[in-house]
Amino acid sequence: MASRILHRLRHALAGEGDREGPVGSGSEAEEFPESSELEDDTEGLSTRLSGTLSFTGNDDGHDEERSPSPTERRGSNLLTRQLQQLWRKSRGSLVPQRLLFEVTSANVVSERNSKYVLYTIYLIRLGQFDKTPAAIARRYSDFERLNQRLRRQFSCDMAGVSFPRKRLRRNFTAETIAKRSRAFEQFLSHLHSIAEIRRSPVFLEFFFLHDLQGAQRLTCTGIYHEALAAWSNAHRLQDKLGACHSGHFLLTLAGLAVCHQELEQLEEACADCEEALQLLAAQDSHPLLPAFLQAHIRLAWKVGKDKRPSEARLQGLQEAELAGQQPPSLKELLIKETLA
């Protein structure tokens, strides 16, 4: 059983099969065959998802080793901490990866005339215990759209990336869901291991654009508690994905500042503005800069922090005619911003 766990871990964290040969080689096709959808891994993932789905864990003799003991079956088969400990012990033979993509639940959802499976995936930093994992919830069609867009843009890099095929039936069985869950974990890990794809807007926005759109709608309608949760998750996602220098990240900080201020969490709102101003330290023409300076001046005064540097910078922008006399507020900018 330990050997199977380590073998799975090497696939998920290092993409070992993805690096054994050149792109599109026969060895890669064998390692992640599209037709099999990782049929030998149903038991392990079924056990891990058993809190959400009633998986039996029996796979008609696929496991040739001994059956897991009751101790091994207690709770989750592989907790995040255990995965990271195993990774550290075997890292000498692995190519380190920054993130682990782990499907933690899969729920069958029925909406009007449609029915689909919603997969919850956690993004977890490796090498240390991650106290703030970020989560996304996506269905098969979302993954399929990402796969198609990336294949159009990165045809050569995507030649060696496998994707679970569609099924005409048995889409909602425990076995199929378990296989697809494992396939999606490997799919995201493989994509993240390719630098060009990892940094591409198509890949990044798959993770956080949905949260940003939802957070924007909630903020505009004044549902600040729920909006704050969505902005916060988008912030964690962008941080883990290394997307902290984009316009989306600054917009996320604006959303956090607005919600924290509306909820009378002024210290947090001030910290959001300070984080944004640090990122904008070398930019004097960014459209969000005057609004962040204006917000920071008001918040710093209320919480007893030094507001003079922000006042001086805003005055400098106004003298250089880079900011109007009354710049729009962060909330006004959030409402006007189009997230597509």
Short mmCIF file of C-alpha atoms in Angstrom, two decimals:
data_model
loop_
_atom_site.label_atom_id
_atom_site.label_comp_id
_atom_site.label_asym_id
_atom_site.label_seq_id
_atom_site.Cartn_x
_atom_site.Cartn_y
_atom_site.Cartn_z
CA MET A 1 0.00 0.00 0.00
CA ALA A 2 2.86 2.39 0.87
CA SER A 3 4.43 1.83 -2.52
CA ARG A 4 1.15 2.67 -4.27
CA ILE A 5 0.77 5.85 -2.20
CA LEU A 6 4.30 6.98 -3.03
CA HIS A 7 3.74 6.18 -6.71
CA ARG A 8 0.58 8.30 -6.71
CA LEU A 9 2.36 11.09 -4.89
CA ARG A 10 5.16 11.18 -7.44
CA HIS A 11 2.65 11.50 -10.27
CA ALA A 12 0.62 14.26 -8.60
CA LEU A 13 3.47 16.39 -7.31
CA ALA A 14 6.24 15.99 -9.83
CA GLY A 15 4.51 14.90 -13.00
CA GLU A 16 7.09 12.09 -13.22
CA GLY A 17 5.47 10.51 -16.26
CA ASP A 18 5.33 13.88 -17.99
CA ARG A 19 9.11 14.26 -17.93
CA GLU A 20 10.28 10.79 -18.86
CA GLY A 21 10.24 11.45 -22.60
CA PRO A 22 9.71 14.21 -25.14
CA VAL A 23 6.32 15.78 -25.66
CA GLY A 24 3.91 13.45 -27.37
CA SER A 25 6.09 10.36 -26.84
CA GLY A 26 4.63 6.92 -26.41
CA SER A 27 5.69 6.72 -22.77
CA GLU A 28 3.56 9.73 -21.88
CA ALA A 29 0.56 8.32 -23.66
CA GLU A 30 0.92 5.14 -21.65
CA GLU A 31 1.37 7.03 -18.38
CA PHE A 32 -1.92 8.91 -18.68
CA PRO A 33 -3.97 7.19 -21.40
CA GLU A 34 -7.06 9.14 -22.30
CA SER A 35 -9.13 6.01 -22.68
CA SER A 36 -8.37 4.55 -19.27
CA GLU A 37 -8.83 7.73 -17.18
CA LEU A 38 -6.56 6.32 -14.48
CA GLU A 39 -8.68 3.27 -13.78
CA ASP A 40 -6.16 1.87 -11.31
CA ASP A 41 -6.64 4.80 -8.93
CA THR A 42 -10.34 4.60 -8.17
CA GLU A 43 -9.94 3.03 -4.73
CA GLY A 44 -7.61 5.65 -3.29
CA LEU A 45 -9.63 8.62 -4.44
CA SER A 46 -12.92 6.99 -3.52
CA THR A 47 -11.68 6.65 0.04
CA ARG A 48 -10.53 10.26 0.09
CA LEU A 49 -13.91 11.49 -1.18
CA SER A 50 -15.99 9.19 0.98
CA GLY A 51 -17.10 12.08 3.17
CA THR A 52 -19.08 13.46 0.23
CA LEU A 53 -19.93 10.44 -1.90
CA SER A 54 -20.87 6.95 -0.80
CA PHE A 55 -18.02 5.17 -2.53
CA THR A 56 -17.51 1.48 -1.76
CA GLY A 57 -13.78 1.43 -2.44
CA ASN A 58 -13.99 -2.03 -4.08
CA ASP A 59 -12.53 -2.12 -7.59
CA ASP A 60 -12.80 -5.79 -8.59
CA GLY A 61 -9.28 -6.82 -7.75
CA HIS A 62 -7.34 -3.87 -9.14
CA ASP A 63 -5.32 -3.68 -5.92
CA GLU A 64 -2.99 -6.67 -5.82
CA GLU A 65 -1.52 -5.73 -2.46
CA ARG A 66 -3.05 -6.35 0.94
CA SER A 67 -6.30 -4.61 1.92
CA PRO A 68 -5.90 -1.44 4.00
CA SER A 69 -6.16 -1.92 7.74
CA PRO A 70 -8.86 -0.16 9.78
CA THR A 71 -6.21 2.31 10.95
CA GLU A 72 -5.35 3.19 7.38
CA ARG A 73 -9.03 3.70 6.54
CA ARG A 74 -9.68 5.95 9.58
CA GLY A 75 -10.81 9.41 8.43
CA SER A 76 -9.17 10.59 5.25
CA ASN A 77 -6.82 8.13 3.58
CA LEU A 78 -4.18 10.79 2.97
CA LEU A 79 -4.45 14.06 4.84
CA THR A 80 -2.74 17.11 3.47
CA ARG A 81 -0.11 17.00 6.22
CA GLN A 82 0.69 13.35 5.47
CA LEU A 83 1.02 14.08 1.76
CA GLN A 84 3.47 16.86 2.48
CA GLN A 85 5.50 14.71 4.88
CA LEU A 86 5.76 11.96 2.27
CA TRP A 87 6.78 14.50 -0.30
CA ARG A 88 9.56 15.88 1.89
CA LYS A 89 10.93 12.39 2.55
CA SER A 90 11.07 11.53 -1.13
CA ARG A 91 11.90 14.95 -2.57
CA GLY A 92 15.40 13.82 -3.53
CA SER A 93 13.89 11.77 -6.34
CA LEU A 94 11.17 14.25 -7.30
CA VAL A 95 11.08 17.49 -9.24
CA PRO A 96 9.58 19.95 -6.71
CA GLN A 97 6.30 21.69 -7.53
CA ARG A 98 4.92 24.71 -5.78
CA LEU A 99 1.31 23.63 -5.62
CA LEU A 100 -0.72 20.52 -4.95
CA PHE A 101 -4.13 20.34 -6.62
CA GLU A 102 -6.41 18.10 -4.57
CA VAL A 103 -10.05 17.25 -5.25
CA THR A 104 -11.63 17.23 -1.79
CA SER A 105 -15.27 16.65 -2.72
CA ALA A 106 -17.49 15.93 -5.70
CA ASN A 107 -21.21 16.63 -5.57
CA VAL A 108 -23.94 15.73 -8.04
CA VAL A 109 -25.98 18.89 -8.67
CA SER A 110 -29.45 18.99 -10.25
CA GLU A 111 -30.65 22.30 -11.68
CA ARG A 112 -33.95 22.44 -13.58
CA ASN A 113 -33.38 20.19 -16.59
CA SER A 114 -29.63 19.75 -16.13
CA LYS A 115 -27.52 17.53 -13.93
CA TYR A 116 -23.76 17.74 -13.41
CA VAL A 117 -20.93 16.98 -10.98
CA LEU A 118 -19.31 19.89 -9.15
CA TYR A 119 -15.70 19.18 -8.16
CA THR A 120 -14.12 21.14 -5.29
CA ILE A 121 -10.36 21.52 -5.74
CA TYR A 122 -8.00 22.85 -3.09
CA LEU A 123 -4.74 24.59 -3.99
CA ILE A 124 -2.16 23.81 -1.33
CA ARG A 125 1.43 25.02 -1.07
CA LEU A 126 4.00 22.28 -0.80
CA GLY A 127 6.98 22.02 1.50
CA GLN A 128 5.19 23.47 4.53
CA PHE A 129 1.85 23.16 6.28
CA ASP A 130 -0.51 25.46 4.40
CA LYS A 131 -2.87 27.14 6.86
CA THR A 132 -4.77 29.07 4.19
CA PRO A 133 -5.57 26.79 1.25
CA ALA A 134 -7.65 28.29 -1.51
CA ALA A 135 -10.54 26.45 -3.15
CA ILE A 136 -12.41 26.46 -6.43
CA ALA A 137 -15.54 24.58 -7.53
CA ARG A 138 -15.69 23.58 -11.19
CA ARG A 139 -17.68 21.19 -13.37
CA TYR A 140 -16.52 19.03 -16.28
CA SER A 141 -17.51 21.65 -18.87
CA ASP A 142 -15.28 24.24 -17.15
CA PHE A 143 -12.27 21.93 -17.38
CA GLU A 144 -13.15 21.07 -20.97
CA ARG A 145 -13.31 24.76 -21.92
CA LEU A 146 -9.91 25.37 -20.30
CA ASN A 147 -8.46 22.39 -22.16
CA GLN A 148 -9.79 23.61 -25.53
CA ARG A 149 -8.56 27.17 -25.07
CA LEU A 150 -5.10 26.07 -24.02
CA ARG A 151 -4.81 23.64 -26.94
CA ARG A 152 -5.59 26.46 -29.35
CA GLN A 153 -2.99 28.75 -27.79
CA PHE A 154 -0.28 26.23 -26.78
CA SER A 155 -0.69 23.38 -29.24
CA CYS A 156 2.88 22.09 -28.88
CA ASP A 157 3.00 22.24 -25.07
CA MET A 158 -0.45 20.68 -24.79
CA ALA A 159 0.41 17.72 -27.05
CA GLY A 160 1.56 15.68 -24.06
CA VAL A 161 -1.26 16.72 -21.71
CA SER A 162 -4.11 14.22 -21.42
CA PHE A 163 -7.69 15.10 -20.62
CA PRO A 164 -10.46 12.72 -19.47
CA ARG A 165 -12.77 11.92 -22.35
CA LYS A 166 -16.51 12.45 -22.38
CA ARG A 167 -18.87 9.62 -21.60
CA LEU A 168 -22.30 9.02 -23.06
CA ARG A 169 -23.48 7.17 -19.95
CA ARG A 170 -22.47 6.34 -16.36
CA ASN A 171 -21.29 9.91 -15.77
CA PHE A 172 -22.68 9.98 -12.23
CA THR A 173 -21.39 6.69 -10.85
CA ALA A 174 -18.94 6.76 -7.95
CA GLU A 175 -16.34 5.01 -10.10
CA THR A 176 -16.51 7.57 -12.92
CA ILE A 177 -16.43 10.52 -10.54
CA ALA A 178 -13.43 9.12 -8.70
CA LYS A 179 -11.51 8.54 -11.94
CA ARG A 180 -12.30 12.00 -13.23
CA SER A 181 -11.34 13.59 -9.93
CA ARG A 182 -7.91 11.98 -10.09
CA ALA A 183 -7.61 12.90 -13.78
CA PHE A 184 -8.40 16.56 -13.04
CA GLU A 185 -5.74 16.62 -10.29
CA GLN A 186 -3.12 15.34 -12.73
CA PHE A 187 -4.38 17.61 -15.51
CA LEU A 188 -3.91 20.75 -13.38
CA SER A 189 -0.56 19.55 -12.02
CA HIS A 190 0.72 18.92 -15.55
CA LEU A 191 -0.45 22.35 -16.73
CA HIS A 192 1.15 24.05 -13.74
CA SER A 193 4.47 22.34 -14.47
CA ILE A 194 4.70 24.10 -17.87
CA ALA A 195 5.99 27.65 -17.32
CA GLU A 196 4.36 29.24 -20.37
CA ILE A 197 0.96 27.81 -19.48
CA ARG A 198 1.33 28.51 -15.77
CA ARG A 199 1.80 32.22 -16.47
CA SER A 200 -0.86 32.52 -19.17
CA PRO A 201 -4.06 34.57 -18.52
CA VAL A 202 -6.20 31.66 -19.76
CA PHE A 203 -4.82 29.32 -17.08
CA LEU A 204 -4.80 31.91 -14.28
CA GLU A 205 -8.29 33.24 -14.93
CA PHE A 206 -9.69 29.71 -14.82
CA PHE A 207 -8.99 29.80 -11.08
CA PHE A 208 -10.02 33.26 -9.94
CA LEU A 209 -12.09 35.10 -12.58
CA HIS A 210 -15.31 33.37 -11.42
CA ASP A 211 -14.69 34.50 -7.83
CA LEU A 212 -13.95 38.06 -8.95
CA GLN A 213 -17.15 38.29 -10.99
CA GLY A 214 -19.23 36.95 -8.10
CA ALA A 215 -17.51 39.23 -5.60
CA GLN A 216 -18.13 42.25 -7.82
CA ARG A 217 -21.86 41.48 -8.12
CA LEU A 218 -22.19 40.97 -4.36
CA THR A 219 -20.33 44.20 -3.61
CA CYS A 220 -22.48 46.21 -5.99
CA THR A 221 -25.64 44.88 -4.33
CA GLY A 222 -24.35 45.54 -0.82
CA ILE A 223 -24.01 41.92 0.34
CA TYR A 224 -20.64 42.64 1.90
CA HIS A 225 -20.11 39.57 4.10
CA GLU A 226 -20.46 37.19 1.16
CA ALA A 227 -18.53 39.53 -1.12
CA LEU A 228 -15.67 39.65 1.38
CA ALA A 229 -15.42 35.84 1.40
CA ALA A 230 -15.25 35.78 -2.41
CA TRP A 231 -12.66 38.58 -2.59
CA SER A 232 -10.58 36.83 0.09
CA ASN A 233 -10.60 33.50 -1.75
CA ALA A 234 -9.63 35.26 -5.00
CA HIS A 235 -6.78 36.94 -3.12
CA ARG A 236 -5.49 33.58 -1.84
CA LEU A 237 -5.79 32.00 -5.28
CA GLN A 238 -3.82 34.76 -6.98
CA ASP A 239 -1.20 34.69 -4.24
CA LYS A 240 -0.65 30.93 -4.61
CA LEU A 241 -0.59 31.15 -8.40
CA GLY A 242 1.96 33.98 -8.38
CA ALA A 243 -0.40 36.49 -10.00
CA CYS A 244 0.09 39.33 -7.53
CA HIS A 245 1.28 41.94 -10.02
CA SER A 246 -1.74 42.02 -12.29
CA GLY A 247 -4.64 44.41 -12.61
CA HIS A 248 -6.90 41.66 -11.30
CA PHE A 249 -4.95 41.54 -8.04
CA LEU A 250 -5.21 45.30 -7.54
CA LEU A 251 -8.93 45.09 -8.21
CA THR A 252 -9.11 42.32 -5.61
CA LEU A 253 -7.41 44.56 -3.05
CA ALA A 254 -9.89 47.31 -3.93
CA GLY A 255 -12.77 44.93 -3.31
CA LEU A 256 -11.31 43.82 0.00
CA ALA A 257 -10.79 47.43 1.10
CA VAL A 258 -14.36 48.39 0.20
CA CYS A 259 -15.92 45.41 1.98
CA HIS A 260 -13.74 45.76 5.08
CA GLN A 261 -14.62 49.45 5.26
CA GLU A 262 -18.36 48.83 4.84
CA LEU A 263 -18.19 46.20 7.60
CA GLU A 264 -16.37 48.68 9.90
CA GLN A 265 -13.16 46.62 9.78
CA LEU A 266 -11.03 49.70 9.31
CA GLU A 267 -7.64 48.25 10.25
CA GLU A 268 -8.06 45.55 7.62
CA ALA A 269 -9.24 48.06 5.02
CA CYS A 270 -6.23 50.25 5.70
CA ALA A 271 -3.91 47.24 5.33
CA ASP A 272 -5.51 46.42 1.96
CA CYS A 273 -4.79 49.94 0.73
CA GLU A 274 -1.21 49.80 2.00
CA GLU A 275 -0.62 46.50 0.17
CA ALA A 276 -1.95 48.04 -3.05
CA LEU A 277 0.14 51.20 -2.66
CA GLN A 278 3.27 49.08 -2.22
CA LEU A 279 2.52 47.37 -5.54
CA LEU A 280 1.91 50.79 -7.12
CA ALA A 281 5.04 52.38 -5.67
CA ALA A 282 6.66 52.77 -9.10
CA GLN A 283 3.47 53.61 -11.02
CA ASP A 284 2.07 57.12 -11.19
CA SER A 285 -0.44 56.64 -13.98
CA HIS A 286 -2.44 53.63 -12.83
CA PRO A 287 -6.19 54.42 -12.79
CA LEU A 288 -6.62 52.89 -9.33
CA LEU A 289 -3.78 54.85 -7.70
CA PRO A 290 -5.68 58.09 -6.84
CA ALA A 291 -8.59 56.09 -5.39
CA PHE A 292 -6.26 53.97 -3.23
CA LEU A 293 -4.44 57.10 -2.01
CA GLN A 294 -7.73 58.83 -1.19
CA ALA A 295 -9.04 55.78 0.67
CA HIS A 296 -5.78 55.30 2.56
CA ILE A 297 -5.75 58.94 3.70
CA ARG A 298 -9.24 58.63 5.20
CA LEU A 299 -8.62 55.21 6.76
CA ALA A 300 -5.20 56.10 8.16
CA TRP A 301 -6.72 59.15 9.85
CA LYS A 302 -9.45 57.01 11.43
CA VAL A 303 -7.12 54.28 12.74
CA GLY A 304 -4.35 56.62 13.85
CA LYS A 305 -1.72 55.86 11.20
CA ASP A 306 0.52 58.29 9.32
CA LYS A 307 -1.37 59.61 6.31
CA ARG A 308 1.17 62.23 5.24
CA PRO A 309 3.02 60.12 2.62
CA SER A 310 -0.27 59.38 0.85
CA GLU A 311 -1.35 63.03 1.04
CA ALA A 312 1.95 64.15 -0.45
CA ARG A 313 1.76 61.64 -3.27
CA LEU A 314 -1.86 62.50 -4.10
CA GLN A 315 -1.00 66.19 -4.12
CA GLY A 316 1.90 65.47 -6.47
CA LEU A 317 -0.42 63.63 -8.86
CA GLN A 318 -2.88 66.51 -8.81
CA GLU A 319 -0.18 69.08 -9.50
CA ALA A 320 1.04 66.97 -12.41
CA GLU A 321 -2.58 66.73 -13.61
CA LEU A 322 -2.43 62.94 -13.37
CA ALA A 323 -5.42 62.92 -11.02
CA GLY A 324 -8.54 65.02 -11.01
CA GLN A 325 -9.68 67.16 -8.10
CA GLN A 326 -12.18 64.50 -7.10
CA PRO A 327 -10.99 61.05 -8.19
CA PRO A 328 -13.63 58.30 -8.21
CA SER A 329 -13.79 56.15 -5.09
CA LEU A 330 -12.71 52.52 -5.01
CA LYS A 331 -16.34 51.42 -4.88
CA GLU A 332 -17.23 53.51 -7.94
CA LEU A 333 -14.32 51.98 -9.85
CA LEU A 334 -15.40 48.49 -8.82
CA ILE A 335 -18.91 49.08 -10.15
CA LYS A 336 -17.63 50.40 -13.48
CA GLU A 337 -15.00 47.69 -14.03
CA THR A 338 -15.90 45.04 -16.60
CA LEU A 339 -14.73 41.55 -15.71
CA ALA A 340 -15.03 39.23 -18.70
#
